[in-house]
Amino acid sequence: MDTEFKTVYWHNGKVKMIDQTKLPLEEVWIEFDDYRDVAEAIRTMQVRGAPAIGVTAALGIALAASRFESSDTEKLIGYLTEVGDELAATRPTAVNLFWAINRMNDFIRSNRNMDIENLKNAIIKEADSIQSEDVTRNKALGGFGNELIDDGDCILTHCNAGALACAGYGTALGVIRSAWKSGKKIHVFVDETRPLLQGARLTAWELIHEDIPMTLITDNMAGHMMQMGKVQKVVVGADRIAANGDVVNKIGTYTVATMASIHKIPFYVAAPTSTIDIAIDTGEMIPIEERAAEEVLGYKGNNWARDDTSIANPAFDVTPNHLVSAIVTEKGILREPYNESIRDVCREKTTLA
Ligand code: MRU
């Protein structure tokens, strides 16, 4: 894997992605020529991570446009609106999904006077731009985040906010990549991240590929590592950030942030501005996805709890803004009071529905 690695992209008229459910044991690339299969790939987490599912949804709309047969532009627009609604129903928490679908819908409507074939090509180009802009944003974000990292730091991260969670490069791992590339001798503690093990399977895979020194730990070891003085910084990604700076990210992030606060370890959130939802005032208003009980009962059908065990499986949690030391975006580093710094950075950003 290099820094130009693409997780999901437009390829020969299809949507191509690496199947993240197969990693790290197999590197399987899959191609889709029906947007319904793209929606299913998001739902089943063959592609996952906030920016990545936004990019995928945009490419799914492009796919649907490219396969549309009538020459009636208004019918195309109506059809793509339904496609967007279907893609939006795949996962509820990460706002990048809705951000990308809204951007595609706005683009399609504002170009409705184009000749239909030109419009279809323009839609594909727009989705492609969402893909490439994501990588550009992450590299910029990584550069800002690098300023927060010191030579010799041990950095703890949770879940996977790497190239695999984006179109490429990564957010939290973008910061780590930038620090490593700038010559800082860092070490990364990777939380395995139950129940779906995005840390163990995906973050470890990315770091090993780039020879960035790392140690995998189970989630319940993080507090101990902090208490032992082994962690100097925490950097995580986000699925949605409210206007007041509350952060929704993978389940377990709140626990890590709380432990970091107790041990006076800076807790940084790295996310593009497309992850900020200024229409949502506080974190508790953000919908938290509840996933299938099987994910907690065991892994891939190997169960270690009885089938009739009562299960809760919230996929995300809310870290209140007072536990967040800074939010690293592609436009710079945001600090408290977040209401103000977020409002300023979002001034030119489209408000989300
Ligand atoms: O359920 P997932 O794997 O989609 O959750 C992913 C996360 O929580 C990531 O930390 C978040 O999307 C940030 S990705 C840059």
Short mmCIF file of C-alpha atoms and ligand atoms in Angstrom, two decimals:
data_model
loop_
_atom_site.label_atom_id
_atom_site.label_comp_id
_atom_site.label_asym_id
_atom_site.label_seq_id
_atom_site.Cartn_x
_atom_site.Cartn_y
_atom_site.Cartn_z
CA MET A 1 0.00 0.00 0.00
CA ASP A 2 1.34 3.44 -0.89
CA THR A 3 0.05 6.92 -0.15
CA GLU A 4 -1.77 6.91 -3.52
CA PHE A 5 -3.81 3.81 -2.58
CA LYS A 6 -7.48 4.16 -3.57
CA THR A 7 -10.11 2.38 -1.50
CA VAL A 8 -13.02 2.97 -3.90
CA TYR A 9 -13.07 4.56 -7.34
CA TRP A 10 -14.60 4.76 -10.81
CA HIS A 11 -12.97 2.19 -13.08
CA ASN A 12 -13.93 1.37 -16.69
CA GLY A 13 -17.55 2.38 -16.18
CA LYS A 14 -17.90 0.48 -12.89
CA VAL A 15 -17.43 1.13 -9.18
CA LYS A 16 -14.35 -0.69 -7.92
CA MET A 17 -13.42 -1.19 -4.28
CA ILE A 18 -11.37 -3.40 -1.98
CA ASP A 19 -13.62 -5.77 0.00
CA GLN A 20 -12.92 -4.75 3.62
CA THR A 21 -14.79 -7.74 5.04
CA LYS A 22 -12.03 -9.97 3.63
CA LEU A 23 -9.09 -8.00 5.00
CA PRO A 24 -6.45 -8.62 6.23
CA LEU A 25 -6.35 -12.29 5.25
CA GLU A 26 -7.33 -11.74 1.60
CA GLU A 27 -7.01 -8.69 -0.64
CA VAL A 28 -10.05 -9.03 -2.87
CA TRP A 29 -11.12 -6.27 -5.31
CA ILE A 30 -14.76 -6.15 -6.36
CA GLU A 31 -16.49 -4.29 -9.19
CA PHE A 32 -20.13 -3.26 -9.36
CA ASP A 33 -22.27 -2.36 -12.33
CA ASP A 34 -25.58 -2.01 -10.46
CA TYR A 35 -26.07 0.74 -7.86
CA ARG A 36 -28.21 -1.64 -5.72
CA ASP A 37 -25.12 -3.79 -5.18
CA VAL A 38 -23.19 -0.66 -4.24
CA ALA A 39 -25.86 0.10 -1.60
CA GLU A 40 -25.56 -3.46 -0.33
CA ALA A 41 -21.76 -3.11 -0.12
CA ILE A 42 -22.22 -0.09 2.17
CA ARG A 43 -24.83 -1.90 4.28
CA THR A 44 -22.69 -5.03 4.71
CA MET A 45 -19.55 -2.93 5.29
CA GLN A 46 -17.55 -4.20 2.33
CA VAL A 47 -16.85 -0.49 2.26
CA ARG A 48 -17.05 1.46 5.52
CA GLY A 49 -15.74 4.57 7.24
CA ALA A 50 -17.49 7.95 7.01
CA PRO A 51 -15.73 9.57 4.03
CA ALA A 52 -15.52 6.26 2.12
CA ILE A 53 -19.26 5.60 2.25
CA GLY A 54 -19.94 9.17 1.06
CA VAL A 55 -17.62 8.69 -1.92
CA THR A 56 -19.17 5.29 -2.62
CA ALA A 57 -22.71 6.69 -2.62
CA ALA A 58 -21.66 9.42 -5.09
CA LEU A 59 -20.13 6.76 -7.35
CA GLY A 60 -23.32 4.68 -6.96
CA ILE A 61 -25.38 7.60 -8.27
CA ALA A 62 -22.94 7.98 -11.18
CA LEU A 63 -23.35 4.28 -11.91
CA ALA A 64 -27.14 4.57 -11.93
CA ALA A 65 -26.90 7.61 -14.25
CA SER A 66 -24.59 5.81 -16.67
CA ARG A 67 -27.04 2.86 -16.96
CA PHE A 68 -30.16 5.03 -17.40
CA GLU A 69 -31.73 4.42 -20.81
CA SER A 70 -34.44 7.01 -21.46
CA SER A 71 -33.51 10.33 -23.07
CA ASP A 72 -35.83 12.32 -20.78
CA THR A 73 -33.71 14.48 -18.44
CA GLU A 74 -36.52 15.06 -15.92
CA LYS A 75 -37.06 11.29 -15.65
CA LEU A 76 -33.32 10.87 -15.07
CA ILE A 77 -33.41 13.45 -12.28
CA GLY A 78 -36.42 11.77 -10.62
CA TYR A 79 -34.77 8.37 -10.90
CA LEU A 80 -31.46 9.58 -9.43
CA THR A 81 -33.29 11.20 -6.52
CA GLU A 82 -34.78 7.78 -5.71
CA VAL A 83 -31.36 6.16 -6.10
CA GLY A 84 -29.93 8.74 -3.68
CA ASP A 85 -32.71 7.99 -1.17
CA GLU A 86 -31.95 4.27 -1.40
CA LEU A 87 -28.23 4.87 -0.83
CA ALA A 88 -29.01 7.23 2.07
CA ALA A 89 -30.99 4.47 3.80
CA THR A 90 -27.96 2.16 4.08
CA ARG A 91 -26.38 3.57 7.27
CA PRO A 92 -27.69 6.34 9.53
CA THR A 93 -24.78 7.85 11.47
CA ALA A 94 -21.94 9.08 9.25
CA VAL A 95 -23.02 12.41 7.80
CA ASN A 96 -20.57 12.21 4.88
CA LEU A 97 -23.03 9.80 3.24
CA PHE A 98 -25.79 12.44 3.18
CA TRP A 99 -23.32 15.21 2.40
CA ALA A 100 -22.17 13.42 -0.77
CA ILE A 101 -25.71 12.51 -1.86
CA ASN A 102 -26.87 16.12 -1.33
CA ARG A 103 -23.91 17.40 -3.31
CA MET A 104 -24.74 15.03 -6.20
CA ASN A 105 -28.44 16.01 -6.12
CA ASP A 106 -27.58 19.72 -6.12
CA PHE A 107 -25.16 19.22 -8.98
CA ILE A 108 -27.68 17.24 -11.05
CA ARG A 109 -30.47 19.80 -10.52
CA SER A 110 -28.32 22.79 -11.30
CA ASN A 111 -27.24 21.18 -14.60
CA ARG A 112 -30.69 19.99 -15.68
CA ASN A 113 -30.51 22.08 -18.87
CA MET A 114 -27.61 20.07 -20.25
CA ASP A 115 -28.04 17.59 -23.05
CA ILE A 116 -28.69 14.22 -21.33
CA GLU A 117 -25.53 12.44 -22.51
CA ASN A 118 -23.40 15.39 -21.44
CA LEU A 119 -25.25 15.46 -18.11
CA LYS A 120 -24.52 11.76 -17.49
CA ASN A 121 -20.83 12.33 -18.20
CA ALA A 122 -20.81 15.39 -15.95
CA ILE A 123 -22.41 13.34 -13.14
CA ILE A 124 -19.65 10.75 -13.42
CA LYS A 125 -17.06 13.53 -13.34
CA GLU A 126 -18.65 15.06 -10.25
CA ALA A 127 -18.56 11.73 -8.39
CA ASP A 128 -14.95 11.31 -9.48
CA SER A 129 -14.17 14.78 -8.09
CA ILE A 130 -15.73 13.86 -4.73
CA GLN A 131 -13.38 10.86 -4.71
CA SER A 132 -10.20 12.79 -5.55
CA GLU A 133 -11.05 15.82 -3.38
CA ASP A 134 -11.37 13.51 -0.38
CA VAL A 135 -7.76 12.38 -0.81
CA THR A 136 -6.56 15.97 -1.27
CA ARG A 137 -8.44 17.06 1.87
CA ASN A 138 -6.97 14.22 3.91
CA LYS A 139 -3.44 15.12 2.87
CA ALA A 140 -4.03 18.75 3.89
CA LEU A 141 -5.57 17.60 7.17
CA GLY A 142 -2.59 15.29 7.76
CA GLY A 143 -0.24 18.25 7.35
CA PHE A 144 -2.08 20.29 9.99
CA GLY A 145 -2.31 17.30 12.33
CA ASN A 146 1.42 16.67 12.06
CA GLU A 147 1.98 19.96 13.91
CA LEU A 148 0.40 18.35 16.99
CA ILE A 149 2.69 15.32 17.01
CA ASP A 150 6.12 15.30 18.66
CA ASP A 151 9.11 13.21 17.73
CA GLY A 152 9.01 10.04 19.84
CA ASP A 153 5.25 10.14 20.54
CA CYS A 154 3.28 6.95 21.11
CA ILE A 155 -0.14 7.57 19.60
CA LEU A 156 -3.24 5.54 20.38
CA THR A 157 -5.96 5.20 17.76
CA HIS A 158 -9.36 3.51 17.78
CA CYS A 159 -11.19 1.82 14.89
CA ASN A 160 -9.91 2.53 11.38
CA ALA A 161 -9.76 6.12 10.22
CA GLY A 162 -7.21 5.27 7.56
CA ALA A 163 -7.06 5.17 3.77
CA LEU A 164 -9.61 2.35 3.94
CA ALA A 165 -12.13 4.58 5.71
CA CYS A 166 -11.77 7.28 3.05
CA ALA A 167 -11.11 7.49 -0.68
CA GLY A 168 -7.44 7.27 0.38
CA TYR A 169 -4.71 8.48 2.81
CA GLY A 170 -6.96 8.62 5.87
CA THR A 171 -7.85 11.14 8.57
CA ALA A 172 -6.44 9.92 11.93
CA LEU A 173 -4.03 7.71 10.00
CA GLY A 174 -3.47 10.65 7.65
CA VAL A 175 -2.06 12.56 10.63
CA ILE A 176 0.03 9.54 11.60
CA ARG A 177 1.23 9.04 7.99
CA SER A 178 2.22 12.70 7.71
CA ALA A 179 4.11 12.59 11.01
CA TRP A 180 5.95 9.42 9.95
CA LYS A 181 6.76 10.78 6.50
CA SER A 182 8.16 13.96 8.06
CA GLY A 183 10.71 11.83 9.90
CA LYS A 184 9.20 11.73 13.39
CA LYS A 185 9.87 8.48 15.20
CA ILE A 186 6.40 7.56 16.34
CA HIS A 187 4.76 4.37 17.56
CA VAL A 188 1.06 3.57 17.21
CA PHE A 189 -1.10 1.65 19.69
CA VAL A 190 -4.01 0.16 17.75
CA ASP A 191 -7.21 -0.71 19.65
CA GLU A 192 -8.58 -3.89 18.08
CA THR A 193 -12.09 -2.30 18.12
CA ARG A 194 -14.73 -4.88 18.88
CA PRO A 195 -17.14 -5.98 17.61
CA LEU A 196 -16.01 -5.81 13.97
CA LEU A 197 -12.28 -5.44 14.66
CA GLN A 198 -11.57 -2.54 12.32
CA GLY A 199 -8.41 -1.79 14.33
CA ALA A 200 -7.00 -5.31 14.29
CA ARG A 201 -8.00 -6.09 10.72
CA LEU A 202 -7.68 -2.75 8.91
CA THR A 203 -5.57 -0.22 10.84
CA ALA A 204 -2.92 -2.83 11.63
CA TRP A 205 -2.93 -3.88 7.94
CA GLU A 206 -2.36 -0.31 6.79
CA LEU A 207 0.43 0.41 9.29
CA ILE A 208 2.22 -2.87 8.63
CA HIS A 209 2.14 -2.13 4.89
CA GLU A 210 3.94 1.14 5.50
CA ASP A 211 6.34 -0.14 8.16
CA ILE A 212 5.01 2.34 10.72
CA PRO A 213 5.85 0.84 14.13
CA MET A 214 2.69 -0.38 15.86
CA THR A 215 1.36 -2.54 18.67
CA LEU A 216 -2.08 -4.11 18.60
CA ILE A 217 -3.98 -4.11 21.91
CA THR A 218 -7.45 -5.23 22.90
CA ASP A 219 -9.83 -2.38 23.69
CA ASN A 220 -9.73 -3.00 27.43
CA MET A 221 -5.93 -2.44 27.52
CA ALA A 222 -6.05 1.22 26.48
CA GLY A 223 -6.53 2.63 30.01
CA HIS A 224 -3.67 0.52 31.34
CA MET A 225 -1.31 1.72 28.60
CA MET A 226 -2.18 5.33 29.46
CA GLN A 227 -1.71 4.72 33.19
CA MET A 228 1.72 3.22 32.46
CA GLY A 229 2.74 6.43 30.65
CA LYS A 230 3.00 4.65 27.32
CA VAL A 231 0.61 6.91 25.38
CA GLN A 232 1.36 10.58 24.64
CA LYS A 233 -1.46 11.39 22.19
CA VAL A 234 -4.77 9.94 21.05
CA VAL A 235 -5.91 10.53 17.45
CA VAL A 236 -9.23 9.20 16.16
CA GLY A 237 -11.59 9.92 13.27
CA ALA A 238 -15.28 10.88 13.39
CA ASP A 239 -18.55 9.88 11.76
CA ARG A 240 -20.36 13.09 12.58
CA ILE A 241 -19.44 16.20 14.53
CA ALA A 242 -22.22 18.40 15.93
CA ALA A 243 -22.15 22.21 15.79
CA ASN A 244 -20.96 22.32 19.42
CA GLY A 245 -18.00 19.98 18.78
CA ASP A 246 -19.51 16.80 20.24
CA VAL A 247 -18.02 13.91 18.28
CA VAL A 248 -19.74 10.71 17.23
CA ASN A 249 -17.26 7.97 16.34
CA LYS A 250 -16.88 4.20 16.65
CA ILE A 251 -18.21 2.67 19.84
CA GLY A 252 -15.51 2.81 22.51
CA THR A 253 -14.21 6.23 21.50
CA TYR A 254 -15.94 7.86 24.48
CA THR A 255 -14.23 5.44 26.85
CA VAL A 256 -10.85 6.21 25.29
CA ALA A 257 -11.50 9.98 25.49
CA THR A 258 -12.48 9.69 29.15
CA MET A 259 -9.34 7.74 30.00
CA ALA A 260 -7.22 10.23 28.04
CA SER A 261 -8.76 13.10 30.01
CA ILE A 262 -8.07 11.39 33.36
CA HIS A 263 -4.45 10.90 32.34
CA LYS A 264 -4.13 14.41 30.82
CA ILE A 265 -3.32 13.00 27.39
CA PRO A 266 -4.38 15.18 24.42
CA PHE A 267 -7.34 13.66 22.57
CA TYR A 268 -7.48 14.77 18.93
CA VAL A 269 -10.20 14.18 16.37
CA ALA A 270 -9.18 14.25 12.70
CA ALA A 271 -12.01 14.77 10.23
CA PRO A 272 -12.73 16.64 7.01
CA THR A 273 -15.31 19.45 7.19
CA SER A 274 -17.72 17.13 5.32
CA THR A 275 -18.00 15.27 8.66
CA ILE A 276 -19.31 18.37 10.45
CA ASP A 277 -23.09 18.65 10.60
CA ILE A 278 -23.83 22.25 11.53
CA ALA A 279 -27.55 21.50 11.36
CA ILE A 280 -27.19 19.34 14.50
CA ASP A 281 -26.65 21.28 17.73
CA THR A 282 -25.35 18.54 20.04
CA GLY A 283 -24.10 14.97 19.85
CA GLU A 284 -27.08 13.40 21.56
CA MET A 285 -29.25 14.40 18.57
CA ILE A 286 -27.16 12.27 16.19
CA PRO A 287 -28.74 8.91 15.27
CA ILE A 288 -26.66 5.99 16.51
CA GLU A 289 -26.76 2.88 14.33
CA GLU A 290 -27.76 -0.31 16.14
CA ARG A 291 -26.29 -3.33 14.35
CA ALA A 292 -27.04 -7.05 14.36
CA ALA A 293 -26.67 -9.09 17.56
CA GLU A 294 -24.53 -11.68 15.70
CA GLU A 295 -21.64 -9.17 15.61
CA VAL A 296 -21.43 -9.29 19.41
CA LEU A 297 -22.26 -12.98 19.83
CA GLY A 298 -19.06 -13.89 18.01
CA TYR A 299 -17.20 -13.19 14.80
CA LYS A 300 -18.05 -14.47 11.31
CA GLY A 301 -20.32 -17.17 12.68
CA ASN A 302 -17.91 -18.44 15.38
CA ASN A 303 -19.97 -17.69 18.48
CA TRP A 304 -18.59 -17.55 22.00
CA ALA A 305 -21.86 -16.55 23.66
CA ARG A 306 -25.10 -18.55 23.67
CA ASP A 307 -27.44 -17.75 20.77
CA ASP A 308 -30.20 -16.76 23.21
CA THR A 309 -28.04 -14.15 24.99
CA SER A 310 -29.56 -10.68 25.18
CA ILE A 311 -27.36 -8.32 23.13
CA ALA A 312 -26.88 -4.57 22.63
CA ASN A 313 -24.83 -3.42 19.65
CA PRO A 314 -24.65 0.36 19.24
CA ALA A 315 -22.04 0.97 16.53
CA PHE A 316 -21.08 4.49 17.66
CA ASP A 317 -20.94 6.67 20.77
CA VAL A 318 -20.83 10.38 21.60
CA THR A 319 -17.70 12.02 22.97
CA PRO A 320 -18.68 15.35 24.55
CA ASN A 321 -16.78 18.40 23.29
CA HIS A 322 -15.05 19.09 26.63
CA LEU A 323 -13.05 15.86 26.18
CA VAL A 324 -11.80 16.91 22.72
CA SER A 325 -8.46 18.77 22.78
CA ALA A 326 -8.70 19.82 19.11
CA ILE A 327 -10.42 18.91 15.85
CA VAL A 328 -8.07 18.66 12.88
CA THR A 329 -9.68 19.54 9.54
CA GLU A 330 -8.35 20.23 6.04
CA LYS A 331 -8.84 23.92 6.77
CA GLY A 332 -6.86 23.98 10.00
CA ILE A 333 -7.00 23.01 13.67
CA LEU A 334 -10.19 23.88 15.55
CA ARG A 335 -10.19 24.48 19.30
CA GLU A 336 -12.68 25.46 21.98
CA PRO A 337 -15.07 27.21 21.95
CA TYR A 338 -16.15 24.81 19.19
CA ASN A 339 -19.43 26.60 18.54
CA GLU A 340 -17.34 29.48 17.22
CA SER A 341 -14.46 27.67 15.53
CA ILE A 342 -16.87 25.26 13.79
CA ARG A 343 -19.17 28.07 12.69
CA ASP A 344 -16.21 29.93 11.20
CA VAL A 345 -14.84 26.93 9.32
CA CYS A 346 -18.30 26.00 8.00
CA ARG A 347 -19.23 29.49 6.91
CA GLU A 348 -18.77 28.62 3.26
CA LYS A 349 -19.95 25.05 3.61
CA THR A 350 -23.40 23.91 2.45
CA THR A 351 -25.80 23.26 5.35
CA LEU A 352 -26.89 19.66 5.52
CA ALA A 353 -30.48 18.53 5.46
O1 MRU B 1 -18.64 1.27 11.35
P1 MRU B 1 -17.50 1.88 10.59
O2 MRU B 1 -16.35 0.96 10.39
O3 MRU B 1 -17.97 2.52 9.30
O4 MRU B 1 -17.02 3.06 11.54
C1 MRU B 1 -15.92 3.83 11.14
C2 MRU B 1 -15.49 4.81 12.17
O5 MRU B 1 -16.07 4.93 13.22
C3 MRU B 1 -14.35 5.71 11.81
O6 MRU B 1 -13.60 6.04 12.93
C4 MRU B 1 -14.92 6.99 11.19
O7 MRU B 1 -15.79 6.70 10.15
C5 MRU B 1 -13.86 7.90 10.71
S1 MRU B 1 -13.21 7.39 9.20
C6 MRU B 1 -12.11 8.49 8.62
#
